[in-house]
Short mmCIF file of C-alpha atoms in Angstrom, two decimals:
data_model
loop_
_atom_site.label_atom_id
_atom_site.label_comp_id
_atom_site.label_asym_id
_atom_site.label_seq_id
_atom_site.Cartn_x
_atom_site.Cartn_y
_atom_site.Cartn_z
CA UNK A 12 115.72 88.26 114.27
CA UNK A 13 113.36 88.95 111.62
CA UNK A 14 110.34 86.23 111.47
CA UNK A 15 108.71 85.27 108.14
CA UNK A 16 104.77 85.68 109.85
CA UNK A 17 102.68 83.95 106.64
CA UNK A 18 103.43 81.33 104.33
CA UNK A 19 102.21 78.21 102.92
CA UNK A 20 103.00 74.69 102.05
CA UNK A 21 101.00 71.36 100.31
CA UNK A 22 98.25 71.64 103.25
CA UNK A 23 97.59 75.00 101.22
CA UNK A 24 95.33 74.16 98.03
CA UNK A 25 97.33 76.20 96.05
CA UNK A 26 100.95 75.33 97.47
CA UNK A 27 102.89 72.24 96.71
CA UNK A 28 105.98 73.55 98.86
CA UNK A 29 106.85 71.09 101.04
CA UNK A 30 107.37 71.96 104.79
CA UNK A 31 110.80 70.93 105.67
CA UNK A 32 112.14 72.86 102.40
CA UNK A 33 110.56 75.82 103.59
CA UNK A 34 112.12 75.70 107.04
CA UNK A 35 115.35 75.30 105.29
CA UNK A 36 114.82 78.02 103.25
CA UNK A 37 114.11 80.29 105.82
CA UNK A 38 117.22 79.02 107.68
CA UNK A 39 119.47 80.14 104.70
CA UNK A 40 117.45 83.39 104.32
CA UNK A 41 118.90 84.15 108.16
CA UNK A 42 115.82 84.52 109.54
CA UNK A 43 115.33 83.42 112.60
CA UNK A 44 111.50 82.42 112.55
CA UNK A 45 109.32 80.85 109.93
CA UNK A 46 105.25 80.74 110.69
CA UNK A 47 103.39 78.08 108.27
CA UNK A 48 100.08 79.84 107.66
CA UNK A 49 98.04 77.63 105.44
CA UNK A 50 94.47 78.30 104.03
CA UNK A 51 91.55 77.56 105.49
CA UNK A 52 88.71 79.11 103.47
CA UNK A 53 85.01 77.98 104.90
CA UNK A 54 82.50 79.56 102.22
CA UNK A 55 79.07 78.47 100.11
CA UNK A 56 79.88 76.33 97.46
CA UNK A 57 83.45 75.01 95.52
CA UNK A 58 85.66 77.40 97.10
CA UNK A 59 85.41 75.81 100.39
CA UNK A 60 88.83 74.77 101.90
CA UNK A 61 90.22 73.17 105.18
CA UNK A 62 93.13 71.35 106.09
CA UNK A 63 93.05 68.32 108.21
CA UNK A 64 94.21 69.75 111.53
CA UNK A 65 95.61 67.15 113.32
CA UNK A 66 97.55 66.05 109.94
CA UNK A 67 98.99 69.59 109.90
CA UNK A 68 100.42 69.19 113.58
CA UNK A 69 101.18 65.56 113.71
CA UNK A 70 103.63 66.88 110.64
CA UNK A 71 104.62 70.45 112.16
CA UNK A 72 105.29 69.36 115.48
CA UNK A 73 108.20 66.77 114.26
CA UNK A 74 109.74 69.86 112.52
CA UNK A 75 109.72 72.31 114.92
CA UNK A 76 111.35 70.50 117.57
CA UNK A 77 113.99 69.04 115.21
CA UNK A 78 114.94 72.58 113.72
CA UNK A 79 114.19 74.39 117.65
CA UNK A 80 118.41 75.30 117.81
CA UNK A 81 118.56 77.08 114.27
CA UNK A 82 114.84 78.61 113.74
CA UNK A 83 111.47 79.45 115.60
CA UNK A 84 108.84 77.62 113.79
CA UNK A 85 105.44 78.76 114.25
CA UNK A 86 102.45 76.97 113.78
CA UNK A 87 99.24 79.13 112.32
CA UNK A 88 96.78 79.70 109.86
CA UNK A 89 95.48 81.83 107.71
CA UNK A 90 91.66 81.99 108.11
CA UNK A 91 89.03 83.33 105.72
CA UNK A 92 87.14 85.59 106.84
CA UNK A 93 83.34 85.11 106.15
CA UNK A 94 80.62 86.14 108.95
CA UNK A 95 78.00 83.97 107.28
CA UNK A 96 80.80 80.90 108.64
CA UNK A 97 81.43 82.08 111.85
CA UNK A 98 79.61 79.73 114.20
CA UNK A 99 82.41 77.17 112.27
CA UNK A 100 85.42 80.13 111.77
CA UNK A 101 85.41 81.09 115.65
CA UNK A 102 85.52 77.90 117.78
CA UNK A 103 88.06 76.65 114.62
CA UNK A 104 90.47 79.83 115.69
CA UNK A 105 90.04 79.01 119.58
CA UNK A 106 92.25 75.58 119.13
CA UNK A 107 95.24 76.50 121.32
CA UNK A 108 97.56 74.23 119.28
CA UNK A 109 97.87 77.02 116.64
CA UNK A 110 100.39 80.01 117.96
CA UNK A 111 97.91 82.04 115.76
CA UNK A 112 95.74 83.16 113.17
CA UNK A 113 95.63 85.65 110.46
CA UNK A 114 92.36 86.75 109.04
CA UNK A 115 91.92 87.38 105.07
CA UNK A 116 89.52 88.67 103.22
CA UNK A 117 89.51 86.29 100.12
CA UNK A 118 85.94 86.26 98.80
CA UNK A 119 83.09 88.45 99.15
CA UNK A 120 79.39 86.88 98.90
CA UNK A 121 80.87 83.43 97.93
CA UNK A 122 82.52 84.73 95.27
CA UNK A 123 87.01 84.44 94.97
CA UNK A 124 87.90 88.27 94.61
CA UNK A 125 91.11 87.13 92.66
CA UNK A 126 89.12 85.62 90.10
CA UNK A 127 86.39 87.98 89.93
CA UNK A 128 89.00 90.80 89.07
CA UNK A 129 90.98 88.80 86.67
CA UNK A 130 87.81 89.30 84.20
CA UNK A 131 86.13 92.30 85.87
CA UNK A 132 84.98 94.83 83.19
CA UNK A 133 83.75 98.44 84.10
CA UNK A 134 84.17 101.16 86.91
CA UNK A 135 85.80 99.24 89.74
CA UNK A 136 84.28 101.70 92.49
CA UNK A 137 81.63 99.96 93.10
CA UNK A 138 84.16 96.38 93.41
CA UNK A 139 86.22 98.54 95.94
CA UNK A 140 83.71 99.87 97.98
CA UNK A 141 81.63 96.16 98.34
CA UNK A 142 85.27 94.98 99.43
CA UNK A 143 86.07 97.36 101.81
CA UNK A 144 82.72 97.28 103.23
CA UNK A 145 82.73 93.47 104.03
CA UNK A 146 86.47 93.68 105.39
CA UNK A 147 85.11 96.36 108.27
CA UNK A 148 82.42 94.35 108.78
CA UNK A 149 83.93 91.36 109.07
CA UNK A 150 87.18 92.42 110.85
CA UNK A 151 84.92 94.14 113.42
CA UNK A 152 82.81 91.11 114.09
CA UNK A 153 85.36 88.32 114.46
CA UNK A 154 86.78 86.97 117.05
CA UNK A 155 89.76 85.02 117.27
CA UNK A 156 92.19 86.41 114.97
CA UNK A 157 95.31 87.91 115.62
CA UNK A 158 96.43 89.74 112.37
CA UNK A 159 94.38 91.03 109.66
CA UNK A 160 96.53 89.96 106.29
CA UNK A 161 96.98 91.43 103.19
CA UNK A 162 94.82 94.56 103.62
CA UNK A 163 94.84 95.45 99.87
CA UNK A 164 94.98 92.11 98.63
CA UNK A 165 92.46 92.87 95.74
CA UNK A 166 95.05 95.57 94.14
CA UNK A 167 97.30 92.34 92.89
CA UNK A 168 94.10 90.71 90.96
CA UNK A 169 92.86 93.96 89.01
CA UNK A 170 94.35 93.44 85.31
CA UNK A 171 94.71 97.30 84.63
CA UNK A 172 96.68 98.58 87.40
CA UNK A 173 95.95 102.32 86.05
CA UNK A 174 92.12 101.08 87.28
CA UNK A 175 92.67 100.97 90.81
CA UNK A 176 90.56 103.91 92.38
CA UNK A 177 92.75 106.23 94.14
CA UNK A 178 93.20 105.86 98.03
CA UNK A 179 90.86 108.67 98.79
CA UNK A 180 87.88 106.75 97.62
CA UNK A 181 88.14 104.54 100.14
CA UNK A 182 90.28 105.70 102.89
CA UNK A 183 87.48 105.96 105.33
CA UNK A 184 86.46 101.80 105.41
CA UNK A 185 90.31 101.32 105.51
CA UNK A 186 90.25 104.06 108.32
CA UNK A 187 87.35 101.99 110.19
CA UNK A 188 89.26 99.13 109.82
CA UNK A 189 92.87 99.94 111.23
CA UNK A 190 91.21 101.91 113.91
CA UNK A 191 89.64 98.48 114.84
CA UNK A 192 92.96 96.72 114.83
CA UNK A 193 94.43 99.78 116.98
CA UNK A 194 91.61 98.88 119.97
CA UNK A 195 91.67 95.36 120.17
CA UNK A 196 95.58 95.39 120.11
CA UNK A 197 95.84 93.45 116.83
CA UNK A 198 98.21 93.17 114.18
CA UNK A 199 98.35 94.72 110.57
CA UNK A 200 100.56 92.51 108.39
CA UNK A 201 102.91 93.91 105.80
CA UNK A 202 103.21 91.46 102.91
CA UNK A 203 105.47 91.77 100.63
CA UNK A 204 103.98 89.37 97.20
CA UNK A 205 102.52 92.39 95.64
CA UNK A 206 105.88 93.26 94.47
CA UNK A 207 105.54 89.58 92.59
CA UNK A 208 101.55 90.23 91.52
CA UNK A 209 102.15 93.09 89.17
CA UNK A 210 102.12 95.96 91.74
CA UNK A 211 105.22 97.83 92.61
CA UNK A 212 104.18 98.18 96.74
CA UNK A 213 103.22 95.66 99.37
CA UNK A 214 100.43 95.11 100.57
CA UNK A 215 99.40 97.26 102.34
CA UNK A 216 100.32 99.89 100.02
CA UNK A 217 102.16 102.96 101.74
CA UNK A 218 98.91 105.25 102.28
CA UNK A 219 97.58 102.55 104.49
CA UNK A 220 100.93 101.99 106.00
CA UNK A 221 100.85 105.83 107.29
CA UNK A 222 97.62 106.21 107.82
CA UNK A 223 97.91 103.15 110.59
CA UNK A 224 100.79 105.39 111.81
CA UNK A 225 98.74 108.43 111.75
CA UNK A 226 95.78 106.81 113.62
CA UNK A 227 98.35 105.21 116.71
CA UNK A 228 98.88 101.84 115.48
CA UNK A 229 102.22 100.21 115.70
CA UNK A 230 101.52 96.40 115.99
CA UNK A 231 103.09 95.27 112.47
CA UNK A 232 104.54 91.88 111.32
CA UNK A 233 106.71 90.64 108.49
CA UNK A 234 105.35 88.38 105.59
CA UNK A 235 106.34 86.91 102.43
CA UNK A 236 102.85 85.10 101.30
CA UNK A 237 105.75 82.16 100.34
CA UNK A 238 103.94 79.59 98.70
CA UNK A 239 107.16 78.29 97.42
CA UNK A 240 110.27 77.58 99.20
CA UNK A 241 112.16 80.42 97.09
CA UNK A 242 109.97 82.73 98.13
CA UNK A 243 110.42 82.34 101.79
CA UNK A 244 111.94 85.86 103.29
CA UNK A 245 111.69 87.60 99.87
CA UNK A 246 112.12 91.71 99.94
CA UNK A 247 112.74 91.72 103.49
CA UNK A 248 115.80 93.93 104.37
CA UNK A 249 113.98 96.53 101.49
CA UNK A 250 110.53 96.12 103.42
CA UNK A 251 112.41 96.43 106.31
CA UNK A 252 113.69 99.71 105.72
CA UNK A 253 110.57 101.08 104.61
CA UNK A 254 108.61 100.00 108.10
CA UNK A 255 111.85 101.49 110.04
CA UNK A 256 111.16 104.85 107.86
CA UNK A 257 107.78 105.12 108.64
CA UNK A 258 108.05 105.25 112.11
CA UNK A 259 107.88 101.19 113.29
CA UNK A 260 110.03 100.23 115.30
CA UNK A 261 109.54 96.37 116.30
CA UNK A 262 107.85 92.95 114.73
CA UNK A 263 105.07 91.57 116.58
CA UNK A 264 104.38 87.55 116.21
CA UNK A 265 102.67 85.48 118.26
CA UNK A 266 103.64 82.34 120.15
CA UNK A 267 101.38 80.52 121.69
CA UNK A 268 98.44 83.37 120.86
CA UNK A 269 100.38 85.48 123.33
CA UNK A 270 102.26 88.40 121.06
CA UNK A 271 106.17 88.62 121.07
CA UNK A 272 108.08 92.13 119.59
CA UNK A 273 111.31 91.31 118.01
CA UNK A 274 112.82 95.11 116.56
CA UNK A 275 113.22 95.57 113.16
CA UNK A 276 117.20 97.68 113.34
CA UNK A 277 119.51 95.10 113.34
#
């Protein structure tokens, strides 16, 4: 029963998907668990982003209990993570009508790391190493979420792939960071939209993947990024296979904030 951990819908600013299409997807995908994960990005500035809350359950709610006999629906979101917001970020992820969050690292000093990179120019070292830098940080000194998404996010944004420093350059923040997860018992999500943002991996890319392996961890969930109905599920059985080569063994959600393992051999 393979669960769809992170996708998004028209509470997202950048999803029009609409939420009963995306259950529906899911259900003909043959998954049996669909968590809507919509942004919530509290920064400095016109980034800013949040959902109205009690829209988003008075919606979800409906639609979980009508779908309850043909698919698990979850109800999260996915939380930027920022430390200069977190007297806002931390109370926000201790509402106990969300089954979870997942923290992101979107932007970095106020600034949209997508958009940054789409017209970066020069040695990207110095881009990577800021990043990294403010994901340990900020990973270490958050509370309330459950799974840390998209670990290499910024890969998908840099317009010369060839550009990307190698994994050694920054292996010891990513290090930091998954041995961080590995104490506190969180989750490392495996998305699999970098295949659809120009890369030919996941994210994370495979040398995180191991290295999480390497270090002990083994809390890892399932996630398409969906923010379209058609996108729900995508590359599973494939990013299946590579998590069951590696050495995983089970899915880990969370209902209710408490985590669930579902295995990942059929």
């Amino acid at each position: 029963m393979l669960i769809d951990s992170h996708s998004h819908s028209r509470f997202s600013f950048d999803s029009e998907a609409d939420c009963e299409e995306n259950i529906l997807a899911a259900i003909r995908s043959g998954l049996g668990g669909l968590a809507f994960t919509d942004h919530i990005d509290r920064v400095d500035g016109p980034l800013d982003f949040c959902f109205d809350f009690d829209d988003y359950i008075r919606t979800l709610l409906p639609l979980k209990s009508r779908y309850e006999d043909r698919l698990l629906v979850l109800i999260g979101a996915e939380m930027g993570l920022n430390l200069a917001k977190n007297d806002w970020i931390e109370p926000a992820m201790a509402d106990d009508r969300f089954d979870y969050f997942i923290g992101s690292l979107h932007t970095v000093d106020n600034e949209d790391v997508a958009s940054t990179l789409y017209t970066y120019k020069g040695d990207l070292k110095p881009f990577y190493k800021n990043y990294y830098d403010a994901m340990a940080e900020a990973a270490a000194n958050t509370k309330g979420y459950h799974i840390l998404g998209h670990m290499d996010y910024l890969d998908r944004y840099v317009q010369d792939k060839g550009a990307i420093p190698p994994f050694a350059f920054y292996r010891n923040q990513v290090a930091a960071v998954l041995e961080h997860l590995i104490q506190k018992d969180l989750v490392l999500e495996y998305n699999t939209a970098g295949k659809y943002k120009g890369l030919s991996y996941g994210n994370p890319k495979e040398e995180i993947l191991r290295l999480y392996r390497d270090l002990g961890g083994e809390r890892i969930c399932l996630s398409s990024d969906g923010h379209k109905s058609a996108h729900i599920g995508r590359d599973f059985e494939s990013a299946k296979n590579l998590l069951i080569h590696l050495g995983f063994t089970c899915a880990t959600y969370f209902e209710k904030k408490v985590p669930k393992e579902v295995p990942l051999a059929d």
